[in-house]
Each structure stands twice: as structure tokens, then as C-alpha cells.
């Protein structure tokens, strides 16, 4: 009963940390770091360091080792009892009895841990498989490299779009997970699942279009404005498509959507590894954090020497020295960096706890709520304006995702096909 009562808390914390991560990253992007006192707003320079933000993410993932270490200490202290553990002399018969009692206690404790949702990320995915250890651990560097590419692209894309559009565009992930599962994992999709992927693509396209068409920062549009928008919609699209802001938004949406290719590849690689090896999910995140940070750090040094320190590369994405100066001299950027790392570590822990406890239906609902909360907060902060077209795109995204995950019924029975095949039976590792 206590374990079930813990689930709402874990879900709430997963939502809070997930929402905070996206909003804090966007908040960091909005911080002025140079020419902040210029009267002309266009001359003010904001924090634009997507590579450093990727490094922040991996530092947050490495924080999962603190949880792993704390749990190991807790386990050791719990089992350190009895003469066998204390080092006292005992007769052979007494030792045998003690070992039996310890085995029973260990079995009982492991059963309790397996049932506790907060401890599930610390329990191996399958005890019957070969343990992932030694040099085999380096296999996790492959999904970590995919994470580097995907996260960096998304961080660049977030510079050009609103936080809600960023989160909605990430819904394209289900498209690439579906395609890659068919191509590389030999899974099979039914007709309605292919239809759902088409709906997801259409939803992402509409969300991107909504971001490109900038509205005046006013309240909700009236019915008359909606009719006028429907009448002159094509002219509006043509006019705004020629503006630099619309072009930047389009590039941002394409970068975020394209980044899902790397994220889907990461999921497929993790699935392939965890089908063959046994390892605690939180350790998977921790090792990916270690490998990802080391590769990112190496890449930052190389790109800074090759590009960042040149005249054209100064103040750019690869100017590591300028990025460090902006963090160390701007309190808002420094504090948000720390909070982002904490939120990433928290999201990975709470997300893994929820993923291995609730159903696919609940997970999809939680993801939808996360996007809605980000949208609502962004509107409340004045970071973006309300767009009905964005509502339509988001509705299609949600419907397509729910249809793909069998949460809603297909429109026609003949679309059902045969038995549904699980695409990622190992359960995907939760990532930002």
C-alpha cells in the first residue's frame, strides 16, 4: 500500500523536474550577456551556448551515481548484522543457520525492493542475462554519442522557437522510433500505426507553421479575427515566410525534429544493449552521463582550438572561453545552470521510477501534461502568444501518439490487423 501511495509523488516530481528543465533552459537562453545596456534591443547579446548546455545535461546524468552510491551504502548497512557479518567466531552449524537466515532475509528484501517504485531504477532489468561490466560498459558510449548530437541540435533549435513549440516538436520522436524499430529491430507495425505516424508528422508540421506565423501579443483571438485569418491565411503565410523571424523559427523546428533521429537511434541502441545485458537502469543513465560528458568535453576543446578562438568563431557556439565567462560573470546564468543539472538528474530518477511502474497509457498522458504545463507557464510569463493553429497541431500530435500506443481505438476495425508487437519491450530509458 505504501508503494502505491508513492506513485503520485513520483509522477508529480517527474512532471515538475521535466517542466522545470525546459523552462530553465529557455530562461537561460533569454539572459543578456553582452551589450545589455544598449538602447537598441537588437544589439543586446543573449546566452547562446548549446554545447555547454549539452555538457550540463551530462553532468546532471552523472549525478545519478550519487543515488546509486547512497543506495549501495544503505543496502550494506541493512545487511551488516549477525555474527557472520561482524567477524565474530561461530561454530560451523551456527554459521550455516546464519547463512540460511541471511539468504531468506536477502530474498525477502529483494522482493520488497522490486515492488517499490522508487527503487526500481536500481534493480537490474533481467537477472538471467549476462551482466554489463568491464569493457562491455563502453557500449553505452554509442547511445551517449547519439545523445550528444540530438541534445545539441535541440538546444540550438530552442534558441529560435518558443518553449512549447520546442516540446511539441519533440513529439516527432515516435515517428523515428517506429521506423527504426521496424528497420533495425525487425519489429512489425500494423496499418493504424502507420496511419498514426502520418498524423504525427502532420501535427509537427502544423505546430511548426504556427511558430512561423507570428501573432500580435494580444489576448485570445475573436471569432471575427478567426474568420479573417481563415480568409487571408494563405497571404499571411506567404508574407511571414519571407521574414527573418519566420525563417529562424522554421530552421529551429527542423533542427528539433531532425534531432529526434538521433534520439530514436539512442533508444534503439539502448534496446539492443539491454536485450543482451543486465544492468540497473539508473546505472545506464550514469554511465551515459560519464561517456557523454567526456566526449563533449573533448569536442569542446577541439572545436574551441579549431573554431572558437578564431575571429569568425568568437562569441559563437564553440567559443568555450566566452561561454565560461558568461556563466561565471552572470549570476542568473550560473544559478540556472545548477538548477538545470539538478532537474535533469531528478527527471532521470523519477522518470525511470514511473516508466517501470505505470502503463504506456499513463506515460503518454504524463508526457502530454508536461507539454501542456510548459505551454501554460510560457503563456503566463509572456514568452509567447496564444495560437489556435498550435492547438490544432498539438491535438493531432496527441491523437497520433495515443493511437500509436493503443490508448485510443483505430478509426476502422480492419486497421487493427494481427497481434500488436511491443517495439521497445525493455522500456526506454527516460531522457530529457
Coordinates of C-alpha atoms in Angstrom, one line a residue:
X1 CA 0.0 0.0 0.0
X2 CA 2.8 2.4 0.8
X3 CA 4.4 1.7 -2.5
X4 CA 1.2 2.6 -4.4
X5 CA 0.9 5.8 -2.4
X6 CA 4.4 6.7 -3.5
X7 CA 3.4 6.7 -7.3
X8 CA 1.5 10.0 -7.3
X9 CA 4.5 11.7 -5.7
X10 CA 6.9 10.2 -8.3
X11 CA 4.6 11.3 -11.2
X12 CA 4.3 14.8 -9.8
X13 CA 8.1 15.1 -9.3
X14 CA 8.7 13.7 -12.9
X15 CA 6.3 16.5 -14.2
X16 CA 7.9 19.2 -12.1
X17 CA 11.5 18.3 -13.0
X18 CA 10.6 17.8 -16.7
X19 CA 8.8 21.1 -16.9
X20 CA 11.5 23.0 -15.0
X21 CA 14.2 21.7 -17.2
X22 CA 12.7 23.0 -20.5
X23 CA 11.7 26.3 -18.9
X24 CA 15.0 26.8 -17.2
X25 CA 16.9 26.1 -20.4
X26 CA 14.7 28.7 -22.3
X27 CA 15.2 31.1 -19.4
X28 CA 18.9 30.7 -19.7
X29 CA 18.7 31.4 -23.5
X30 CA 16.9 34.7 -22.7
X31 CA 19.6 36.1 -20.4
X32 CA 21.6 39.0 -21.7
X33 CA 25.3 38.5 -21.5
X34 CA 26.8 41.4 -23.6
X35 CA 25.8 44.9 -24.6
X36 CA 23.0 44.7 -22.0
X37 CA 22.7 48.4 -21.6
X38 CA 22.3 49.2 -25.3
X39 CA 19.2 51.2 -26.1
X40 CA 18.7 49.3 -29.3
X41 CA 17.4 45.8 -28.2
X42 CA 18.8 44.2 -31.4
X43 CA 22.3 45.0 -30.2
X44 CA 21.9 43.0 -26.9
X45 CA 23.5 39.6 -27.0
X46 CA 21.9 36.7 -25.2
X47 CA 23.3 33.4 -23.8
X48 CA 23.8 31.1 -26.8
X49 CA 25.9 28.2 -25.7
X50 CA 24.1 25.0 -26.8
X51 CA 27.3 22.8 -26.4
X52 CA 27.8 23.9 -22.8
X53 CA 24.1 23.2 -22.2
X54 CA 24.7 19.7 -23.5
X55 CA 27.6 19.3 -21.0
X56 CA 25.3 20.5 -18.3
X57 CA 22.9 17.7 -19.2
X58 CA 25.6 15.0 -18.9
X59 CA 26.7 16.4 -15.5
X60 CA 23.1 16.1 -14.4
X61 CA 23.0 12.5 -15.6
X62 CA 26.3 11.8 -13.8
X63 CA 24.6 13.0 -10.6
X64 CA 22.6 9.7 -10.7
X65 CA 25.7 8.0 -9.4
X66 CA 25.1 9.8 -6.1
X67 CA 21.8 7.9 -5.8
X68 CA 23.4 4.6 -6.8
X69 CA 26.2 5.1 -4.2
X70 CA 23.7 6.1 -1.5
X71 CA 21.6 3.0 -2.2
X72 CA 24.6 0.8 -2.1
X73 CA 25.6 2.2 1.3
X74 CA 22.0 1.8 2.6
X75 CA 22.0 -1.9 1.4
X76 CA 25.3 -2.6 3.0
X77 CA 24.3 -1.1 6.4
X78 CA 21.0 -3.0 6.3
X79 CA 22.6 -6.4 5.8
X80 CA 25.6 -5.8 8.2
X81 CA 24.1 -7.7 11.1
X82 CA 24.6 -11.0 12.8
X83 CA 27.9 -12.8 13.7
X84 CA 28.7 -13.7 10.1
X85 CA 29.0 -10.1 9.1
X86 CA 30.5 -8.8 12.4
X87 CA 33.6 -11.1 12.1
X88 CA 32.9 -13.0 15.4
X89 CA 33.8 -16.7 15.7
X90 CA 30.8 -19.0 15.4
X91 CA 30.5 -22.8 15.2
X92 CA 30.0 -24.4 11.8
X93 CA 26.4 -25.2 12.5
X94 CA 25.7 -21.7 13.7
X95 CA 27.3 -20.3 10.6
X96 CA 25.1 -22.5 8.4
X97 CA 22.0 -21.3 10.2
X98 CA 23.1 -17.7 9.9
X99 CA 23.7 -18.1 6.2
X100 CA 20.3 -19.6 5.7
X101 CA 18.7 -16.7 7.7
X102 CA 20.6 -14.2 5.7
X103 CA 19.6 -15.8 2.4
X104 CA 16.0 -15.7 3.4
X105 CA 16.3 -12.1 4.6
X106 CA 18.1 -11.1 1.3
X107 CA 15.4 -12.8 -0.8
X108 CA 12.6 -11.1 1.2
X109 CA 14.4 -7.7 0.9
X110 CA 15.0 -8.0 -2.8
X111 CA 11.3 -8.9 -3.3
X112 CA 10.3 -5.7 -1.4
X113 CA 12.8 -3.7 -3.4
X114 CA 11.4 -5.0 -6.7
X115 CA 7.9 -3.9 -5.6
X116 CA 9.0 -0.4 -4.5
X117 CA 8.6 2.0 -7.5
X118 CA 11.3 4.3 -6.0
X119 CA 13.9 1.5 -6.1
X120 CA 13.0 0.0 -9.5
X121 CA 15.6 2.2 -11.3
X122 CA 18.2 0.5 -9.1
X123 CA 17.1 -3.1 -9.8
X124 CA 18.7 -4.9 -12.9
X125 CA 16.4 -5.2 -15.9
X126 CA 16.9 -9.0 -16.0
X127 CA 18.9 -11.2 -13.7
X128 CA 19.1 -14.1 -16.3
X129 CA 21.2 -12.1 -18.8
X130 CA 24.9 -11.6 -18.8
X131 CA 25.9 -8.6 -16.6
X132 CA 27.1 -5.5 -18.4
X133 CA 30.6 -4.9 -16.9
X134 CA 34.2 -4.5 -17.8
X135 CA 34.9 -3.2 -21.3
X136 CA 31.4 -4.1 -22.3
X137 CA 30.4 -0.9 -20.4
X138 CA 31.9 1.1 -23.3
X139 CA 28.9 0.0 -25.4
X140 CA 26.9 2.7 -23.7
X141 CA 29.2 5.3 -25.3
X142 CA 27.3 4.7 -28.6
X143 CA 23.9 5.9 -27.3
X144 CA 25.7 8.7 -25.4
X145 CA 27.2 10.0 -28.7
X146 CA 23.7 9.9 -30.2
X147 CA 22.5 11.9 -27.1
X148 CA 25.3 14.5 -27.7
X149 CA 24.2 15.1 -31.3
X150 CA 20.4 15.1 -30.5
X151 CA 20.6 17.3 -27.4
X152 CA 23.0 19.8 -29.0
X153 CA 20.7 20.2 -32.1
X154 CA 17.7 20.6 -29.8
X155 CA 19.5 23.2 -27.7
X156 CA 20.3 25.2 -30.9
X157 CA 16.7 24.8 -32.1
X158 CA 15.4 26.1 -28.7
X159 CA 17.2 29.4 -29.4
X160 CA 14.9 30.0 -32.3
X161 CA 11.5 28.8 -31.1
X162 CA 9.2 29.1 -28.1
X163 CA 9.4 26.5 -25.3
X164 CA 6.0 25.0 -26.1
X165 CA 6.8 24.6 -29.8
X166 CA 10.1 23.0 -28.8
X167 CA 8.4 20.5 -26.6
X168 CA 5.6 19.7 -29.1
X169 CA 8.1 19.3 -32.0
X170 CA 9.9 16.6 -29.9
X171 CA 6.7 14.6 -30.4
X172 CA 8.2 13.6 -33.7
X173 CA 10.3 11.1 -31.7
X174 CA 7.5 8.4 -32.0
X175 CA 7.9 8.6 -35.8
X176 CA 11.6 7.7 -35.9
X177 CA 11.3 5.2 -33.0
X178 CA 8.6 3.4 -35.1
X179 CA 10.6 3.5 -38.3
X180 CA 13.9 2.4 -36.7
X181 CA 12.3 -0.4 -34.7
X182 CA 11.0 -1.8 -38.0
X183 CA 14.3 -1.4 -39.8
X184 CA 16.8 -2.4 -37.2
X185 CA 14.9 -4.4 -34.5
X186 CA 12.7 -6.2 -37.0
X187 CA 9.5 -5.2 -35.3
X188 CA 6.2 -5.0 -37.3
X189 CA 3.7 -2.2 -37.4
X190 CA 0.0 -2.5 -38.1
X191 CA -1.8 -0.4 -40.6
X192 CA -3.3 2.0 -38.0
X193 CA 0.2 2.5 -36.5
X194 CA 1.5 3.7 -39.9
X195 CA -1.5 6.0 -40.1
X196 CA -0.7 7.4 -36.6
X197 CA 2.8 8.2 -37.7
X198 CA 1.4 10.2 -40.7
X199 CA -0.8 12.1 -38.2
X200 CA 2.2 12.8 -36.0
X201 CA 4.1 14.2 -39.0
X202 CA 1.1 16.4 -39.9
X203 CA 0.8 17.6 -36.3
X204 CA 4.5 18.6 -36.1
X205 CA 4.2 20.4 -39.5
X206 CA 1.2 22.4 -38.2
X207 CA 3.0 23.3 -34.9
X208 CA 6.0 24.5 -36.9
X209 CA 3.7 26.6 -39.2
X210 CA 2.1 28.1 -36.1
X211 CA 5.5 29.1 -34.8
X212 CA 6.5 30.7 -38.1
X213 CA 3.3 32.8 -38.3
X214 CA 3.9 35.3 -35.5
X215 CA 0.8 36.9 -34.0
X216 CA 0.5 40.2 -32.2
X217 CA 1.0 39.8 -28.4
X218 CA -2.8 40.2 -27.7
X219 CA -5.4 38.1 -25.9
X220 CA -7.3 35.2 -27.4
X221 CA -8.5 36.0 -31.0
X222 CA -12.1 36.8 -31.5
X223 CA -14.4 34.9 -33.9
X224 CA -14.2 37.7 -36.4
X225 CA -10.4 37.5 -36.3
X226 CA -10.5 33.8 -36.8
X227 CA -12.7 34.3 -39.9
X228 CA -10.4 36.9 -41.3
X229 CA -7.4 34.6 -40.6
X230 CA -9.1 31.7 -42.5
X231 CA -9.9 34.1 -45.4
X232 CA -6.4 35.6 -45.6
X233 CA -4.4 32.7 -44.2
X234 CA -2.5 32.0 -47.4
X235 CA -1.5 35.6 -47.8
X236 CA -0.4 35.7 -44.2
X237 CA 1.8 32.6 -44.6
X238 CA 3.4 34.0 -47.7
X239 CA 4.1 37.3 -46.1
X240 CA 5.6 36.0 -42.8
X241 CA 7.6 33.3 -44.5
X242 CA 9.7 36.0 -46.0
X243 CA 10.7 37.5 -42.7
X244 CA 13.9 36.5 -40.9
X245 CA 12.0 35.6 -37.7
X246 CA 9.9 33.1 -39.7
X247 CA 13.0 31.6 -41.3
X248 CA 14.7 31.2 -37.9
X249 CA 11.6 29.5 -36.5
X250 CA 11.4 27.1 -39.4
X251 CA 15.1 26.3 -39.0
X252 CA 14.6 25.8 -35.3
X253 CA 11.7 23.4 -35.8
X254 CA 13.6 21.4 -38.5
X255 CA 16.6 21.1 -36.2
X256 CA 14.5 19.9 -33.2
X257 CA 12.6 17.4 -35.4
X258 CA 15.8 16.2 -37.0
X259 CA 17.4 15.8 -33.6
X260 CA 14.7 13.1 -32.9
X261 CA 16.5 10.9 -35.4
X262 CA 19.5 10.8 -33.0
X263 CA 17.2 10.3 -30.0
X264 CA 15.4 7.4 -31.7
X265 CA 18.8 5.9 -32.6
X266 CA 19.8 6.2 -29.0
X267 CA 16.6 4.4 -27.9
X268 CA 17.2 1.6 -30.4
X269 CA 20.8 1.2 -29.3
X270 CA 19.8 1.1 -25.7
X271 CA 17.1 -1.5 -26.5
X272 CA 19.7 -3.6 -28.4
X273 CA 22.2 -3.5 -25.5
X274 CA 19.6 -4.2 -22.7
X275 CA 18.2 -7.1 -24.7
X276 CA 21.6 -8.8 -24.3
X277 CA 22.9 -7.5 -21.0
X278 CA 21.7 -6.9 -17.5
X279 CA 22.2 -3.6 -15.8
X280 CA 20.4 -1.3 -13.4
X281 CA 18.6 1.5 -15.5
X282 CA 20.0 4.3 -13.3
X283 CA 23.5 3.0 -13.9
X284 CA 22.8 3.1 -17.6
X285 CA 22.0 6.8 -17.3
X286 CA 25.1 7.3 -15.1
X287 CA 27.4 5.6 -17.5
X288 CA 25.9 7.5 -20.4
X289 CA 26.5 10.7 -18.5
X290 CA 30.2 9.8 -17.9
X291 CA 30.8 8.9 -21.6
X292 CA 28.7 11.8 -22.9
X293 CA 30.5 14.4 -20.7
X294 CA 34.0 13.1 -21.6
X295 CA 33.2 13.1 -25.4
X296 CA 31.5 16.5 -25.1
X297 CA 34.5 18.0 -23.2
X298 CA 36.9 16.6 -25.7
X299 CA 34.8 18.0 -28.6
X300 CA 34.6 21.4 -26.9
X301 CA 38.4 21.6 -26.5
X302 CA 38.9 20.6 -30.2
X303 CA 36.3 22.9 -31.6
X304 CA 37.4 25.8 -29.4
X305 CA 41.0 25.4 -30.7
X306 CA 39.9 25.0 -34.3
X307 CA 37.0 27.4 -34.5
X308 CA 36.2 29.2 -31.2
X309 CA 39.4 31.1 -30.8
X310 CA 39.3 32.4 -34.4
X311 CA 38.0 35.9 -35.3
X312 CA 34.9 34.4 -37.0
X313 CA 34.3 31.9 -34.3
X314 CA 34.5 34.4 -31.4
X315 CA 31.3 34.6 -29.3
X316 CA 30.0 31.6 -31.3
X317 CA 28.7 28.2 -30.1
X318 CA 32.3 26.8 -29.9
X319 CA 33.9 29.7 -28.0
X320 CA 34.4 27.8 -24.8
X321 CA 36.3 30.6 -23.1
X322 CA 33.5 33.1 -23.7
X323 CA 30.9 30.5 -22.6
X324 CA 32.7 30.0 -19.3
X325 CA 33.0 33.8 -18.8
X326 CA 29.2 34.2 -19.4
X327 CA 28.4 31.6 -16.8
X328 CA 30.9 32.8 -14.2
X329 CA 30.1 36.5 -14.6
X330 CA 26.3 36.2 -14.9
X331 CA 24.5 35.1 -11.7
X332 CA 21.3 34.2 -13.5
X333 CA 23.1 32.0 -16.0
X334 CA 25.1 30.3 -13.2
X335 CA 22.1 29.6 -11.0
X336 CA 20.0 28.4 -13.9
X337 CA 22.9 26.0 -14.9
X338 CA 22.9 24.4 -11.4
X339 CA 19.1 24.1 -11.4
X340 CA 19.1 22.6 -14.9
X341 CA 21.6 19.9 -13.8
X342 CA 19.6 19.2 -10.7
X343 CA 16.3 19.0 -12.7
X344 CA 17.9 16.6 -15.2
X345 CA 19.2 14.3 -12.5
X346 CA 15.8 14.4 -10.8
X347 CA 13.9 13.8 -14.0
X348 CA 16.0 10.7 -14.9
X349 CA 15.4 9.2 -11.5
X350 CA 11.7 10.0 -11.2
X351 CA 11.1 9.2 -14.9
X352 CA 12.7 5.8 -14.6
X353 CA 10.7 5.1 -11.4
X354 CA 7.4 6.0 -13.2
X355 CA 8.3 4.3 -16.5
X356 CA 8.8 0.9 -14.8
X357 CA 5.7 1.2 -12.6
X358 CA 2.9 2.7 -14.7
X359 CA 1.4 1.6 -18.1
X360 CA 2.1 3.1 -21.5
X361 CA -1.2 4.9 -21.3
X362 CA -0.2 6.7 -18.2
X363 CA 3.2 7.6 -19.6
X364 CA 1.7 9.2 -22.7
X365 CA -0.7 11.1 -20.5
X366 CA 2.1 12.4 -18.3
X367 CA 4.1 13.5 -21.4
X368 CA 1.0 15.3 -22.7
X369 CA 0.6 17.1 -19.3
X370 CA 4.2 18.0 -19.3
X371 CA 3.8 19.8 -22.7
X372 CA 0.6 21.5 -21.6
X373 CA 2.2 22.8 -18.4
X374 CA 5.2 24.2 -20.3
X375 CA 2.8 25.9 -22.7
X376 CA 0.7 27.4 -19.9
X377 CA 3.7 28.7 -18.0
X378 CA 5.2 30.2 -21.1
X379 CA 2.0 32.0 -21.9
X380 CA 1.8 33.2 -18.3
X381 CA 5.4 34.5 -18.4
X382 CA 4.7 36.3 -21.7
X383 CA 7.3 34.3 -23.6
X384 CA 4.8 33.5 -26.4
X385 CA 1.3 34.3 -27.6
X386 CA -1.7 32.0 -27.9
X387 CA -2.2 30.5 -31.4
X388 CA -5.2 28.4 -32.4
X389 CA -3.1 26.8 -35.2
X390 CA -0.8 25.5 -32.5
X391 CA -3.7 24.0 -30.6
X392 CA -4.7 22.1 -33.8
X393 CA -1.2 20.8 -34.3
X394 CA -0.9 19.7 -30.7
X395 CA -4.2 17.9 -30.9
X396 CA -3.1 16.0 -33.9
X397 CA 0.2 15.1 -32.2
X398 CA -1.5 13.8 -29.1
X399 CA -4.1 11.8 -31.1
X400 CA -1.3 10.3 -33.3
X401 CA 0.8 9.4 -30.3
X402 CA -2.2 7.9 -28.4
X403 CA -3.3 5.9 -31.5
X404 CA 0.2 4.6 -31.9
X405 CA 0.4 3.4 -28.3
X406 CA -3.1 1.8 -28.4
X407 CA -4.6 4.3 -26.0
X408 CA -7.4 5.2 -28.4
X409 CA -9.1 2.8 -30.8
X410 CA -8.3 2.9 -34.5
X411 CA -11.0 4.5 -36.7
X412 CA -11.8 1.2 -38.5
X413 CA -11.6 -2.3 -37.2
X414 CA -9.9 -3.6 -40.3
X415 CA -7.0 -1.4 -39.4
X416 CA -6.4 -3.4 -36.3
X417 CA -4.6 -6.3 -38.1
X418 CA -3.0 -9.1 -36.0
X419 CA -1.4 -9.2 -32.6
X420 CA 0.4 -6.0 -31.6
X421 CA 4.1 -6.3 -31.2
X422 CA 5.9 -4.4 -28.5
X423 CA 8.5 -2.1 -30.1
X424 CA 10.7 -1.5 -27.1
X425 CA 10.0 -4.3 -24.6
X426 CA 12.9 -3.3 -22.4
X427 CA 11.2 0.0 -21.7
X428 CA 13.0 3.1 -23.0
X429 CA 15.4 5.0 -20.6
X430 CA 13.8 8.3 -19.8
X431 CA 15.8 11.2 -21.2
X432 CA 15.3 14.9 -21.4

